[in-house]
mmCIF file of C-alpha atoms in Angstrom:
data_model
loop_
_atom_site.group_PDB
_atom_site.id
_atom_site.type_symbol
_atom_site.label_atom_id
_atom_site.label_comp_id
_atom_site.label_asym_id
_atom_site.label_seq_id
_atom_site.Cartn_x
_atom_site.Cartn_y
_atom_site.Cartn_z
ATOM 1 C CA MET B 1 0.000 0.000 0.000
ATOM 2 C CA ASP B 2 1.168 3.492 -0.753
ATOM 3 C CA LYS B 3 1.896 5.472 2.390
ATOM 4 C CA PHE B 4 -0.253 8.416 1.331
ATOM 5 C CA GLU B 5 -2.967 6.335 -0.341
ATOM 6 C CA GLU B 6 -6.329 8.014 -0.759
ATOM 7 C CA ARG B 7 -9.127 5.513 -0.254
ATOM 8 C CA THR B 8 -12.234 6.029 -2.383
ATOM 9 C CA ILE B 9 -15.369 6.622 -0.338
ATOM 10 C CA ALA B 10 -17.660 7.419 -3.263
ATOM 11 C CA SER B 11 -17.287 7.892 -7.002
ATOM 12 C CA GLU B 12 -19.672 9.763 -9.273
ATOM 13 C CA THR B 13 -19.444 9.524 -13.057
ATOM 14 C CA ILE B 14 -20.228 12.949 -14.526
ATOM 15 C CA PHE B 15 -19.595 12.324 -18.234
ATOM 16 C CA LYS B 16 -18.742 9.460 -20.581
ATOM 17 C CA GLY B 17 -17.525 10.688 -23.961
ATOM 18 C CA LYS B 18 -15.750 9.236 -26.966
ATOM 19 C CA VAL B 19 -12.317 10.255 -25.664
ATOM 20 C CA VAL B 20 -12.604 11.048 -21.967
ATOM 21 C CA LYS B 21 -14.662 10.053 -18.975
ATOM 22 C CA LEU B 22 -15.006 12.440 -16.028
ATOM 23 C CA GLN B 23 -15.611 11.273 -12.482
ATOM 24 C CA VAL B 24 -15.511 12.964 -9.097
ATOM 25 C CA ASP B 25 -14.241 10.773 -6.274
ATOM 26 C CA GLU B 26 -14.661 11.476 -2.594
ATOM 27 C CA VAL B 27 -11.492 10.249 -0.876
ATOM 28 C CA SER B 28 -10.264 9.576 2.624
ATOM 29 C CA LEU B 29 -6.900 11.326 3.213
ATOM 30 C CA PRO B 30 -3.951 10.011 5.281
ATOM 31 C CA ASP B 31 -4.984 12.279 8.200
ATOM 32 C CA GLY B 32 -8.531 10.922 8.183
ATOM 33 C CA LYS B 33 -10.126 13.984 6.570
ATOM 34 C CA THR B 34 -11.951 13.761 3.276
ATOM 35 C CA SER B 35 -11.511 15.581 -0.028
ATOM 36 C CA LYS B 36 -12.811 15.483 -3.602
ATOM 37 C CA ARG B 37 -10.775 14.531 -6.663
ATOM 38 C CA GLU B 38 -11.811 15.467 -10.198
ATOM 39 C CA ILE B 39 -10.501 12.662 -12.400
ATOM 40 C CA ILE B 40 -10.310 12.352 -16.173
ATOM 41 C CA LYS B 41 -10.177 8.753 -17.371
ATOM 42 C CA HIS B 42 -8.427 8.388 -20.719
ATOM 43 C CA PRO B 43 -7.789 5.163 -22.701
ATOM 44 C CA GLY B 44 -4.064 5.903 -23.027
ATOM 45 C CA ALA B 45 -2.159 6.712 -26.184
ATOM 46 C CA VAL B 46 0.905 5.948 -28.265
ATOM 47 C CA ALA B 47 3.418 8.209 -29.965
ATOM 48 C CA VAL B 48 6.017 7.282 -32.570
ATOM 49 C CA ILE B 49 9.333 8.858 -33.532
ATOM 50 C CA PRO B 50 9.573 8.095 -37.276
ATOM 51 C CA VAL B 51 13.189 8.325 -38.494
ATOM 52 C CA THR B 52 13.823 8.320 -42.256
ATOM 53 C CA LYS B 53 16.747 6.708 -44.085
ATOM 54 C CA ASP B 54 18.305 10.211 -44.267
ATOM 55 C CA ASN B 55 18.138 10.377 -40.476
ATOM 56 C CA LYS B 56 15.359 12.966 -40.420
ATOM 57 C CA ILE B 57 12.422 12.843 -38.027
ATOM 58 C CA LEU B 58 8.868 13.155 -39.352
ATOM 59 C CA PHE B 59 6.543 15.511 -37.481
ATOM 60 C CA VAL B 60 2.917 16.368 -38.096
ATOM 61 C CA GLU B 61 1.354 19.802 -37.820
ATOM 62 C CA GLN B 62 -2.139 19.444 -36.459
ATOM 63 C CA TYR B 63 -4.828 21.836 -35.266
ATOM 64 C CA ARG B 64 -5.636 21.288 -31.603
ATOM 65 C CA LYS B 65 -9.057 22.573 -30.685
ATOM 66 C CA PRO B 66 -8.410 22.784 -26.910
ATOM 67 C CA LEU B 67 -5.625 25.304 -27.654
ATOM 68 C CA GLU B 68 -7.217 26.874 -30.752
ATOM 69 C CA LYS B 69 -3.930 26.536 -32.607
ATOM 70 C CA THR B 70 -1.677 24.277 -34.655
ATOM 71 C CA LEU B 71 1.078 22.309 -32.926
ATOM 72 C CA VAL B 72 4.127 20.438 -34.216
ATOM 73 C CA GLU B 73 3.925 16.892 -32.862
ATOM 74 C CA ILE B 74 5.181 13.396 -33.532
ATOM 75 C CA PRO B 75 2.484 11.021 -34.839
ATOM 76 C CA ALA B 76 0.275 9.865 -31.995
ATOM 77 C CA GLY B 77 -3.171 8.590 -31.220
ATOM 78 C CA LYS B 78 -5.290 7.058 -28.538
ATOM 79 C CA LEU B 79 -5.572 3.339 -27.878
ATOM 80 C CA GLU B 80 -8.719 1.548 -28.935
ATOM 81 C CA PRO B 81 -10.183 -0.800 -26.278
ATOM 82 C CA GLY B 82 -8.131 -4.002 -26.048
ATOM 83 C CA GLU B 83 -5.706 -2.906 -28.761
ATOM 84 C CA LYS B 84 -1.974 -3.568 -28.426
ATOM 85 C CA PRO B 85 -0.008 -0.294 -28.408
ATOM 86 C CA GLU B 86 2.188 -1.475 -31.310
ATOM 87 C CA ILE B 87 -0.898 -1.882 -33.487
ATOM 88 C CA THR B 88 -2.130 1.608 -32.609
ATOM 89 C CA ALA B 89 1.332 3.031 -33.251
ATOM 90 C CA LYS B 90 1.560 1.460 -36.702
ATOM 91 C CA ARG B 91 -1.943 2.625 -37.645
ATOM 92 C CA GLU B 92 -1.404 6.202 -36.485
ATOM 93 C CA LEU B 93 1.921 6.332 -38.325
ATOM 94 C CA GLU B 94 0.232 5.153 -41.527
ATOM 95 C CA GLU B 95 -2.747 7.488 -41.208
ATOM 96 C CA GLU B 96 -0.784 10.589 -40.320
ATOM 97 C CA THR B 97 2.389 10.240 -42.424
ATOM 98 C CA GLY B 98 1.610 7.814 -45.268
ATOM 99 C CA TYR B 99 4.524 5.612 -44.162
ATOM 100 C CA THR B 100 4.332 2.160 -42.637
ATOM 101 C CA THR B 101 6.809 0.060 -40.678
ATOM 102 C CA ASN B 102 7.401 -3.504 -39.553
ATOM 103 C CA GLU B 103 9.834 -2.541 -36.837
ATOM 104 C CA LEU B 104 8.676 -0.524 -33.857
ATOM 105 C CA THR B 105 10.936 -0.320 -30.819
ATOM 106 C CA PHE B 106 9.454 0.634 -27.456
ATOM 107 C CA LEU B 107 11.385 3.447 -25.776
ATOM 108 C CA THR B 108 9.515 4.525 -22.666
ATOM 109 C CA SER B 109 6.142 5.485 -21.281
ATOM 110 C CA PHE B 110 4.965 8.449 -19.231
ATOM 111 C CA TYR B 111 1.951 10.050 -17.563
ATOM 112 C CA THR B 112 1.002 13.398 -19.076
ATOM 113 C CA SER B 113 -1.159 15.045 -16.369
ATOM 114 C CA PRO B 114 -1.122 12.936 -13.199
ATOM 115 C CA GLY B 115 -2.801 15.659 -11.145
ATOM 116 C CA PHE B 116 -6.144 15.252 -12.897
ATOM 117 C CA ALA B 117 -5.900 12.557 -15.613
ATOM 118 C CA ASP B 118 -4.736 8.953 -15.929
ATOM 119 C CA GLU B 119 -3.489 9.293 -19.518
ATOM 120 C CA ILE B 120 -0.332 7.301 -20.218
ATOM 121 C CA ILE B 121 1.617 7.576 -23.471
ATOM 122 C CA HIS B 122 3.753 4.718 -24.805
ATOM 123 C CA LEU B 123 6.619 6.042 -26.924
ATOM 124 C CA TYR B 124 8.053 4.084 -29.853
ATOM 125 C CA ILE B 125 10.713 4.682 -32.477
ATOM 126 C CA THR B 126 11.018 3.270 -35.970
ATOM 127 C CA LYS B 127 13.938 3.563 -38.385
ATOM 128 C CA ASP B 128 12.338 1.257 -40.934
ATOM 129 C CA LEU B 129 9.914 3.442 -42.874
ATOM 130 C CA ARG B 130 8.288 2.356 -46.125
ATOM 131 C CA LEU B 131 6.066 4.704 -48.134
ATOM 132 C CA LEU B 132 2.591 3.238 -48.586
ATOM 133 C CA GLU B 133 1.463 2.925 -52.186
ATOM 134 C CA GLU B 134 -2.052 3.980 -51.346
ATOM 135 C CA GLU B 135 -3.153 6.557 -48.846
ATOM 136 C CA VAL B 136 -4.714 5.056 -45.728
ATOM 137 C CA ALA B 137 -8.116 6.406 -44.818
ATOM 138 C CA GLY B 138 -7.499 7.983 -41.426
ATOM 139 C CA ASP B 139 -9.803 9.535 -38.901
ATOM 140 C CA GLU B 140 -12.377 11.492 -40.835
ATOM 141 C CA ASP B 141 -11.872 14.509 -38.600
ATOM 142 C CA GLU B 142 -8.065 14.671 -38.697
ATOM 143 C CA PHE B 143 -6.089 17.012 -41.007
ATOM 144 C CA VAL B 144 -2.288 17.156 -40.845
ATOM 145 C CA ASP B 145 0.790 18.489 -42.638
ATOM 146 C CA ILE B 146 4.153 16.703 -42.564
ATOM 147 C CA LEU B 147 7.448 18.271 -41.469
ATOM 148 C CA GLU B 148 10.877 16.629 -41.852
ATOM 149 C CA LEU B 149 13.626 17.760 -39.486
ATOM 150 C CA SER B 150 17.072 16.666 -38.360
ATOM 151 C CA LEU B 151 17.521 15.991 -34.639
ATOM 152 C CA GLU B 152 19.521 19.237 -34.361
ATOM 153 C CA GLU B 153 16.745 21.232 -36.038
ATOM 154 C CA ALA B 154 14.156 19.597 -33.782
ATOM 155 C CA GLU B 155 16.216 20.431 -30.693
ATOM 156 C CA GLN B 156 16.305 24.059 -31.776
ATOM 157 C CA LEU B 157 12.497 24.068 -32.120
ATOM 158 C CA VAL B 158 12.250 22.611 -28.608
ATOM 159 C CA LYS B 159 14.448 25.405 -27.233
ATOM 160 C CA ASP B 160 12.414 28.031 -29.111
ATOM 161 C CA GLN B 161 9.145 26.502 -27.806
ATOM 162 C CA ARG B 162 7.987 26.062 -31.390
ATOM 163 C CA ILE B 163 7.739 22.410 -30.408
ATOM 164 C CA HIS B 164 5.369 23.200 -27.578
ATOM 165 C CA ASP B 165 3.800 19.783 -26.992
ATOM 166 C CA VAL B 166 5.508 17.925 -24.155
ATOM 167 C CA LYS B 167 5.363 14.381 -25.587
ATOM 168 C CA THR B 168 7.132 15.684 -28.711
ATOM 169 C CA ALA B 169 9.646 17.846 -26.857
ATOM 170 C CA TYR B 170 10.374 14.948 -24.506
ATOM 171 C CA ALA B 171 10.735 12.513 -27.419
ATOM 172 C CA VAL B 172 13.334 14.799 -29.036
ATOM 173 C CA LEU B 173 15.382 15.087 -25.844
ATOM 174 C CA TYR B 174 15.007 11.357 -25.164
ATOM 175 C CA LEU B 175 16.364 10.588 -28.627
ATOM 176 C CA ARG B 176 19.309 12.901 -27.948
ATOM 177 C CA LEU B 177 19.912 11.022 -24.674
ATOM 178 C CA LEU B 178 19.986 7.704 -26.567
ATOM 179 C CA GLU B 179 22.296 9.032 -29.278
ATOM 180 C CA SER B 180 24.734 10.577 -26.817
ATOM 181 C CA LYS B 181 25.583 7.198 -25.232
ATOM 182 C CA MET W 1 -5.777 31.957 -39.304
ATOM 183 C CA ASP W 2 -4.597 28.404 -38.945
ATOM 184 C CA LYS W 3 -5.013 26.419 -42.147
ATOM 185 C CA PHE W 4 -6.831 23.563 -40.432
ATOM 186 C CA GLU W 5 -8.761 25.763 -38.000
ATOM 187 C CA GLU W 6 -11.893 24.220 -36.500
ATOM 188 C CA ARG W 7 -14.605 26.842 -36.099
ATOM 189 C CA THR W 8 -16.863 26.449 -33.066
ATOM 190 C CA ILE W 9 -20.513 25.999 -33.982
ATOM 191 C CA ALA W 10 -21.774 25.292 -30.484
ATOM 192 C CA SER W 11 -20.234 24.778 -27.049
ATOM 193 C CA GLU W 12 -21.832 22.987 -24.124
ATOM 194 C CA THR W 13 -20.398 23.193 -20.608
ATOM 195 C CA ILE W 14 -20.798 19.798 -18.941
ATOM 196 C CA PHE W 15 -18.982 20.358 -15.643
ATOM 197 C CA LYS W 16 -17.302 23.175 -13.702
ATOM 198 C CA GLY W 17 -15.105 21.857 -10.908
ATOM 199 C CA LYS W 18 -12.393 23.216 -8.638
ATOM 200 C CA VAL W 19 -9.623 22.054 -10.968
ATOM 201 C CA VAL W 20 -11.110 21.310 -14.382
ATOM 202 C CA LYS W 21 -13.982 22.402 -16.543
ATOM 203 C CA LEU W 22 -15.361 20.069 -19.206
ATOM 204 C CA GLN W 23 -17.028 21.283 -22.377
ATOM 205 C CA VAL W 24 -18.104 19.610 -25.603
ATOM 206 C CA ASP W 25 -17.715 21.761 -28.712
ATOM 207 C CA GLU W 26 -19.329 21.104 -32.041
ATOM 208 C CA VAL W 27 -16.838 22.209 -34.695
ATOM 209 C CA SER W 28 -16.766 22.835 -38.405
ATOM 210 C CA LEU W 29 -13.845 20.956 -40.042
ATOM 211 C CA PRO W 30 -11.672 22.165 -42.955
ATOM 212 C CA ASP W 31 -13.676 19.957 -45.364
ATOM 213 C CA GLY W 32 -16.974 21.480 -44.205
ATOM 214 C CA LYS W 33 -18.099 18.469 -42.169
ATOM 215 C CA THR W 34 -18.761 18.744 -38.455
ATOM 216 C CA SER W 35 -17.354 16.875 -35.460
ATOM 217 C CA LYS W 36 -17.432 17.019 -31.657
ATOM 218 C CA ARG W 37 -14.479 17.866 -29.428
ATOM 219 C CA GLU W 38 -14.353 16.949 -25.735
ATOM 220 C CA ILE W 39 -12.285 19.673 -24.098
ATOM 221 C CA ILE W 40 -10.873 19.950 -20.583
ATOM 222 C CA LYS W 41 -10.199 23.531 -19.517
ATOM 223 C CA HIS W 42 -7.446 23.790 -16.929
ATOM 224 C CA PRO W 43 -6.069 26.964 -15.277
ATOM 225 C CA GLY W 44 -2.470 26.048 -16.161
ATOM 226 C CA ALA W 45 0.306 25.151 -13.780
ATOM 227 C CA VAL W 46 3.904 25.758 -12.799
ATOM 228 C CA ALA W 47 6.730 23.381 -11.987
ATOM 229 C CA VAL W 48 10.075 24.163 -10.370
ATOM 230 C CA ILE W 49 13.449 22.440 -10.510
ATOM 231 C CA PRO W 50 14.912 23.169 -7.056
ATOM 232 C CA VAL W 51 18.710 22.773 -7.070
ATOM 233 C CA THR W 52 20.524 22.723 -3.713
ATOM 234 C CA LYS W 53 23.942 24.197 -2.932
ATOM 235 C CA ASP W 54 25.333 20.626 -3.227
ATOM 236 C CA ASN W 55 23.949 20.488 -6.772
ATOM 237 C CA LYS W 56 21.179 18.021 -5.908
ATOM 238 C CA ILE W 57 17.639 18.290 -7.223
ATOM 239 C CA LEU W 58 14.695 18.136 -4.826
ATOM 240 C CA PHE W 59 11.801 15.887 -5.834
ATOM 241 C CA VAL W 60 8.520 15.189 -4.076
ATOM 242 C CA GLU W 61 6.821 11.833 -3.795
ATOM 243 C CA GLN W 62 3.089 12.360 -3.963
ATOM 244 C CA TYR W 63 0.058 10.089 -4.214
ATOM 245 C CA ARG W 64 -1.859 10.700 -7.425
ATOM 246 C CA LYS W 65 -5.450 9.574 -7.174
ATOM 247 C CA PRO W 66 -6.076 9.363 -10.962
ATOM 248 C CA LEU W 67 -3.308 6.706 -11.131
ATOM 249 C CA GLU W 68 -3.891 5.196 -7.681
ATOM 250 C CA LYS W 69 -0.157 5.371 -6.994
ATOM 251 C CA THR W 70 2.726 7.511 -5.797
ATOM 252 C CA LEU W 71 4.856 9.380 -8.338
ATOM 253 C CA VAL W 72 8.237 11.097 -8.104
ATOM 254 C CA GLU W 73 7.780 14.665 -9.343
ATOM 255 C CA ILE W 74 9.321 18.101 -9.143
ATOM 256 C CA PRO W 75 7.309 20.576 -7.046
ATOM 257 C CA ALA W 76 4.342 21.853 -9.044
ATOM 258 C CA GLY W 77 0.901 23.273 -8.676
ATOM 259 C CA LYS W 78 -1.900 24.915 -10.536
ATOM 260 C CA LEU W 79 -2.227 28.654 -11.102
ATOM 261 C CA GLU W 80 -4.782 30.578 -9.108
ATOM 262 C CA PRO W 81 -6.921 32.999 -11.159
ATOM 263 C CA GLY W 82 -4.928 36.107 -12.056
ATOM 264 C CA GLU W 83 -1.805 34.892 -10.266
ATOM 265 C CA LYS W 84 1.645 35.399 -11.793
ATOM 266 C CA PRO W 85 3.357 32.032 -12.425
ATOM 267 C CA GLU W 86 6.432 33.102 -10.390
ATOM 268 C CA ILE W 87 4.220 33.618 -7.330
ATOM 269 C CA THR W 88 2.618 30.196 -7.739
ATOM 270 C CA ALA W 89 6.034 28.615 -8.244
ATOM 271 C CA LYS W 90 7.432 30.154 -5.059
ATOM 272 C CA ARG W 91 4.381 29.139 -3.018
ATOM 273 C CA GLU W 92 4.368 25.547 -4.278
ATOM 274 C CA LEU W 93 8.090 25.256 -3.611
ATOM 275 C CA GLU W 94 7.574 26.488 -0.052
ATOM 276 C CA GLU W 95 4.556 24.290 0.642
ATOM 277 C CA GLU W 96 5.994 21.108 -0.820
ATOM 278 C CA THR W 97 9.683 21.317 0.136
ATOM 279 C CA GLY W 98 9.968 23.729 3.082
ATOM 280 C CA TYR W 99 12.453 25.824 1.080
ATOM 281 C CA THR W 100 11.938 29.295 -0.337
ATOM 282 C CA THR W 101 13.746 31.301 -2.997
ATOM 283 C CA ASN W 102 14.108 34.829 -4.289
ATOM 284 C CA GLU W 103 15.495 33.790 -7.636
ATOM 285 C CA LEU W 104 13.333 31.836 -10.062
ATOM 286 C CA THR W 105 14.488 31.556 -13.671
ATOM 287 C CA PHE W 106 11.962 30.695 -16.363
ATOM 288 C CA LEU W 107 13.133 27.820 -18.551
ATOM 289 C CA THR W 108 10.310 26.844 -20.882
ATOM 290 C CA SER W 109 6.625 26.040 -21.106
ATOM 291 C CA PHE W 110 4.718 23.148 -22.649
ATOM 292 C CA TYR W 111 1.273 21.693 -23.240
ATOM 293 C CA THR W 112 0.721 18.369 -21.480
ATOM 294 C CA SER W 113 -2.263 16.843 -23.335
ATOM 295 C CA PRO W 114 -3.158 18.985 -26.354
ATOM 296 C CA GLY W 115 -5.533 16.349 -27.729
ATOM 297 C CA PHE W 116 -8.109 16.890 -25.007
ATOM 298 C CA ALA W 117 -6.883 19.554 -22.546
ATOM 299 C CA ASP W 118 -5.533 23.107 -22.632
ATOM 300 C CA GLU W 119 -3.211 22.678 -19.628
ATOM 301 C CA ILE W 120 0.087 24.525 -20.009
ATOM 302 C CA ILE W 121 2.968 24.144 -17.560
ATOM 303 C CA HIS W 122 5.540 26.889 -17.006
ATOM 304 C CA LEU W 123 8.867 25.427 -15.909
ATOM 305 C CA TYR W 124 11.262 27.301 -13.620
ATOM 306 C CA ILE W 125 14.591 26.561 -11.982
ATOM 307 C CA THR W 126 16.072 27.945 -8.788
ATOM 308 C CA LYS W 127 19.594 27.508 -7.435
ATOM 309 C CA ASP W 128 19.001 29.856 -4.528
ATOM 310 C CA LEU W 129 17.234 27.758 -1.889
ATOM 311 C CA ARG W 130 16.788 28.892 1.686
ATOM 312 C CA LEU W 131 15.243 26.623 4.341
ATOM 313 C CA LEU W 132 12.163 28.236 5.867
ATOM 314 C CA GLU W 133 12.250 28.578 9.640
ATOM 315 C CA GLU W 134 8.623 27.686 9.986
ATOM 316 C CA GLU W 135 6.685 25.180 7.986
ATOM 317 C CA VAL W 136 4.274 26.750 5.524
ATOM 318 C CA ALA W 137 0.687 25.569 5.751
ATOM 319 C CA GLY W 138 0.110 24.018 2.376
ATOM 320 C CA ASP W 139 -2.941 22.561 0.723
ATOM 321 C CA GLU W 140 -4.842 20.709 3.402
ATOM 322 C CA ASP W 141 -5.217 17.682 1.152
ATOM 323 C CA GLU W 142 -1.581 17.365 0.021
ATOM 324 C CA PHE W 143 0.922 14.933 1.589
ATOM 325 C CA VAL W 144 4.462 14.612 0.218
ATOM 326 C CA ASP W 145 7.885 13.140 0.926
ATOM 327 C CA ILE W 146 11.118 14.773 -0.248
ATOM 328 C CA LEU W 147 13.818 13.063 -2.330
ATOM 329 C CA GLU W 148 17.249 14.552 -3.080
ATOM 330 C CA LEU W 149 19.026 13.316 -6.207
ATOM 331 C CA SER W 150 21.965 14.266 -8.388
ATOM 332 C CA LEU W 151 21.245 14.955 -12.056
ATOM 333 C CA GLU W 152 22.893 11.617 -12.935
ATOM 334 C CA GLU W 153 20.719 9.737 -10.438
ATOM 335 C CA ALA W 154 17.618 11.500 -11.752
ATOM 336 C CA GLU W 155 18.538 10.601 -15.335
ATOM 337 C CA GLN W 156 18.809 6.967 -14.306
ATOM 338 C CA LEU W 157 15.306 7.119 -12.753
ATOM 339 C CA VAL W 158 14.021 8.612 -16.014
ATOM 340 C CA LYS W 159 15.537 5.729 -18.004
ATOM 341 C CA ASP W 160 14.102 3.188 -15.545
ATOM 342 C CA GLN W 161 10.664 4.875 -15.742
ATOM 343 C CA ARG W 162 10.720 5.337 -11.979
ATOM 344 C CA ILE W 163 10.346 9.005 -12.856
ATOM 345 C CA HIS W 164 7.159 8.331 -14.774
ATOM 346 C CA ASP W 165 5.634 11.821 -14.847
ATOM 347 C CA VAL W 166 6.417 13.625 -18.093
ATOM 348 C CA LYS W 167 6.897 17.161 -16.714
ATOM 349 C CA THR W 168 9.511 15.761 -14.325
ATOM 350 C CA ALA W 169 11.200 13.496 -16.880
ATOM 351 C CA TYR W 170 11.257 16.376 -19.357
ATOM 352 C CA ALA W 171 12.642 18.777 -16.732
ATOM 353 C CA VAL W 172 15.517 16.364 -16.015
ATOM 354 C CA LEU W 173 16.413 16.004 -19.699
ATOM 355 C CA TYR W 174 16.002 19.765 -20.243
ATOM 356 C CA LEU W 175 18.434 20.443 -17.411
ATOM 357 C CA ARG W 176 20.899 18.002 -18.990
ATOM 358 C CA LEU W 177 20.496 19.873 -22.301
ATOM 359 C CA LEU W 178 21.326 23.177 -20.552
ATOM 360 C CA GLU W 179 24.316 21.731 -18.715
ATOM 361 C CA SER W 180 25.762 20.089 -21.816
ATOM 362 C CA LYS W 181 26.174 23.447 -23.631
#
């Protein structure tokens, strides 16, 4: 048991959507008092660092409604129920970049917003990209542009906060960590 | 205007809590079709890398109800309405570590979950820590332990996924990036 565990006294589901579920839990604190926790349940997601034969990384530029702006990100998408992360990763890569792969290597995983959400992202890399002959029909509501950058260029965008999405910024620095060994 | 901008047709507020607000927007897509977006509104947050005179980083171990487990994180907390991030950063540092500072340097900012939330985190560093004489009364419902690690030790925890929170993992790699120049 975790030392500071918060035991659930009651849990109320407020909303069940296509992406997120919202619940409010009443919890018992370590000192015996009670508090409320607003919790977003998320199915989890994958992200892929696609590296081309020329050692460039593929990024997608995508409009993000919550921010009302376009971000530079690595290909990513949420897990479907019961789906293996590798399958999701391959599909999202195909849909968003037009490339496929038979070789995905797991790098790491991380929680994005542990204060209020349970989202976990599984990060993969592939250096075995093959251009698909036919475009894959992706999510009907997803529109993206592709960007090809060297690791050095990507690092500069991280420093300039033009890569402003943490999974992408972290992926770039993680790749640098791997390459520096 | 962003090329792939999604114009809001209608917006329904589902929930207004103490931490998050949930709304569902109906949007008009670039191809003229419509879709729904589930959006979590968050006030934004700060995180601080506290570096001691011995060049160790202070981390907090905190139970995170959404994950039902304890994570190793840097001190962090959400912005109060109208509050300057530096003020939040100083207060969270004091409440969670018992140290204060007069010298916070802004490093970078990032979005944590742009697919469904607008949370942004502003990351600071301080190398000017002073132990408070009296404990600061923090959030009534927050219980933390302190951990002191060198940058090398922290990097190892990142690789082992024992630092599993992305703002913290990213902060460690960002600090390495700064120190390697």
